[in-house]
CSV table of C-alpha atoms in Angstrom, one decimal:
chain,number,residue,atom,x,y,z
A,27,MET,CA,0.6,0.1,1.2
A,28,ARG,CA,-2.6,-1.4,1.7
A,29,ASP,CA,-1.5,-3.9,4.4
A,30,TYR,CA,0.2,-0.9,6.4
A,31,ARG,CA,-2.8,1.8,6.2
A,32,LYS,CA,-3.4,1.1,9.9
A,33,GLU,CA,0.1,1.8,11.2
A,34,HIS,CA,1.2,4.6,8.6
A,35,THR,CA,-0.4,7.1,6.8
A,36,ILE,CA,-0.9,7.3,3.0
A,37,LYS,CA,0.8,10.5,2.6
A,38,LYS,CA,4.2,9.1,4.7
A,39,MET,CA,4.3,5.9,2.9
A,40,ALA,CA,3.8,7.6,-0.6
A,41,LYS,CA,6.7,9.7,0.3
A,42,VAL,CA,8.8,6.8,1.1
A,43,LEU,CA,8.0,4.8,-1.8
A,44,LYS,CA,8.2,8.0,-4.2
A,45,VAL,CA,4.7,7.5,-5.4
A,46,SER,CA,1.9,10.0,-5.5
A,47,ARG,CA,-1.2,9.8,-3.2
A,48,SER,CA,-3.3,10.4,-6.2
A,49,GLY,CA,-1.7,7.5,-8.1
A,50,TYR,CA,-2.2,5.3,-5.2
A,51,TYR,CA,-5.9,6.0,-4.7
A,52,LYS,CA,-6.5,5.5,-8.6
A,53,TRP,CA,-5.0,2.1,-8.4
A,54,PHE,CA,-6.6,1.3,-5.0
A,55,ASN,CA,-9.7,2.2,-6.4
A,56,SER,CA,-9.9,0.8,-9.9
A,57,LYS,CA,-11.6,-2.4,-10.5
A,58,GLU,CA,-10.2,-5.1,-13.1
A,59,ASN,CA,-12.4,-4.6,-16.4
A,60,LYS,CA,-13.2,-7.5,-18.6
A,61,TYR,CA,-10.4,-6.6,-21.0
A,62,THR,CA,-7.5,-7.0,-18.3
A,63,LYS,CA,-9.4,-10.3,-17.3
A,64,PHE,CA,-9.1,-11.4,-20.7
A,65,ASP,CA,-5.3,-10.6,-21.1
A,66,LYS,CA,-4.8,-12.6,-17.9
A,67,THR,CA,-6.5,-15.7,-19.5
A,68,LEU,CA,-4.4,-15.0,-22.6
A,69,GLU,CA,-1.1,-15.2,-20.8
A,70,PRO,CA,-0.7,-18.9,-20.2
A,71,GLU,CA,-2.0,-19.9,-23.6
A,72,ILE,CA,0.6,-17.5,-25.2
A,73,MET,CA,3.4,-18.9,-22.9
A,74,THR,CA,2.6,-22.5,-23.8
A,75,ILE,CA,2.2,-21.9,-27.4
A,76,PHE,CA,5.5,-20.0,-27.5
A,77,ASN,CA,7.5,-22.8,-25.3
A,78,ASP,CA,5.9,-25.7,-27.4
A,79,SER,CA,7.4,-23.7,-30.4
A,80,LYS,CA,10.9,-24.0,-28.6
A,81,LYS,CA,10.9,-20.1,-28.6
A,82,THR,CA,10.5,-19.6,-32.0
A,83,TYR,CA,6.9,-18.3,-32.6
A,84,GLY,CA,6.5,-14.4,-33.1
A,85,SER,CA,2.9,-13.0,-32.8
A,86,PRO,CA,1.5,-13.9,-36.1
A,87,ARG,CA,2.2,-17.6,-35.5
A,88,VAL,CA,1.1,-17.7,-31.9
A,89,LEU,CA,-2.1,-15.8,-33.1
A,90,HIS,CA,-2.6,-18.5,-36.0
A,91,LYS,CA,-2.2,-21.2,-32.9
A,92,LEU,CA,-4.8,-19.2,-30.9
A,93,LYS,CA,-7.4,-19.1,-33.7
A,94,GLU,CA,-6.9,-22.9,-33.9
A,95,LEU,CA,-7.8,-23.1,-30.4
A,96,GLY,CA,-10.7,-21.0,-31.1
A,97,ILE,CA,-9.7,-18.0,-29.1
A,98,ASN,CA,-10.3,-15.0,-31.2
A,99,THR,CA,-8.1,-11.8,-30.7
A,100,SER,CA,-5.7,-9.7,-32.6
A,101,ARG,CA,-2.0,-9.9,-33.5
A,102,ARG,CA,-1.5,-6.7,-31.7
A,103,LYS,CA,-2.8,-7.7,-28.2
A,104,VAL,CA,-0.7,-11.0,-28.8
A,105,SER,CA,2.1,-8.8,-29.4
A,106,LYS,CA,1.8,-6.6,-26.3
A,107,ILE,CA,1.3,-9.4,-24.2
A,108,MET,CA,4.5,-11.3,-25.4
A,109,SER,CA,6.2,-8.1,-24.8
A,110,SER,CA,4.8,-7.7,-21.2
A,111,LEU,CA,6.2,-11.1,-20.8
A,112,SER,CA,9.7,-10.6,-22.4
A,113,LEU,CA,8.9,-13.4,-24.8
A,114,ILE,CA,11.4,-12.8,-27.7
A,115,PRO,CA,11.6,-15.4,-30.6
A,116,LYS,CA,14.9,-16.8,-31.4
A,117,TRP,CA,16.0,-16.8,-35.3
A,118,ASN,CA,18.9,-18.6,-36.3
A,119,GLY,CA,19.3,-16.7,-39.6
A,120,PRO,CA,19.3,-18.2,-43.2
A,121,ILE,CA,20.8,-21.7,-43.8
A,122,LYS,CA,24.4,-21.3,-45.2
A,123,MET,CA,25.4,-23.2,-48.3
A,124,THR,CA,29.1,-24.6,-47.9
């Protein structure tokens, strides 16, 4: 919408895209705060740890690895970031004795 503001009105674009004008202006005027910047820096670290573990680490183990790297955060934040990135750990279940 930002790129087409000179060609079309905000009202018209909001109607076509089915978003509210107030929601657009709220997004347009918002600034990235220090927390969202920190989350953005955590995302690649979490992805690397998750992929290095062959996609088996959940948020507690990823958090432990982050703390080993000197990154201090909470398990809940790690869990939310993993959810937003659709990182779901594999679980093969218990080993069956035959």
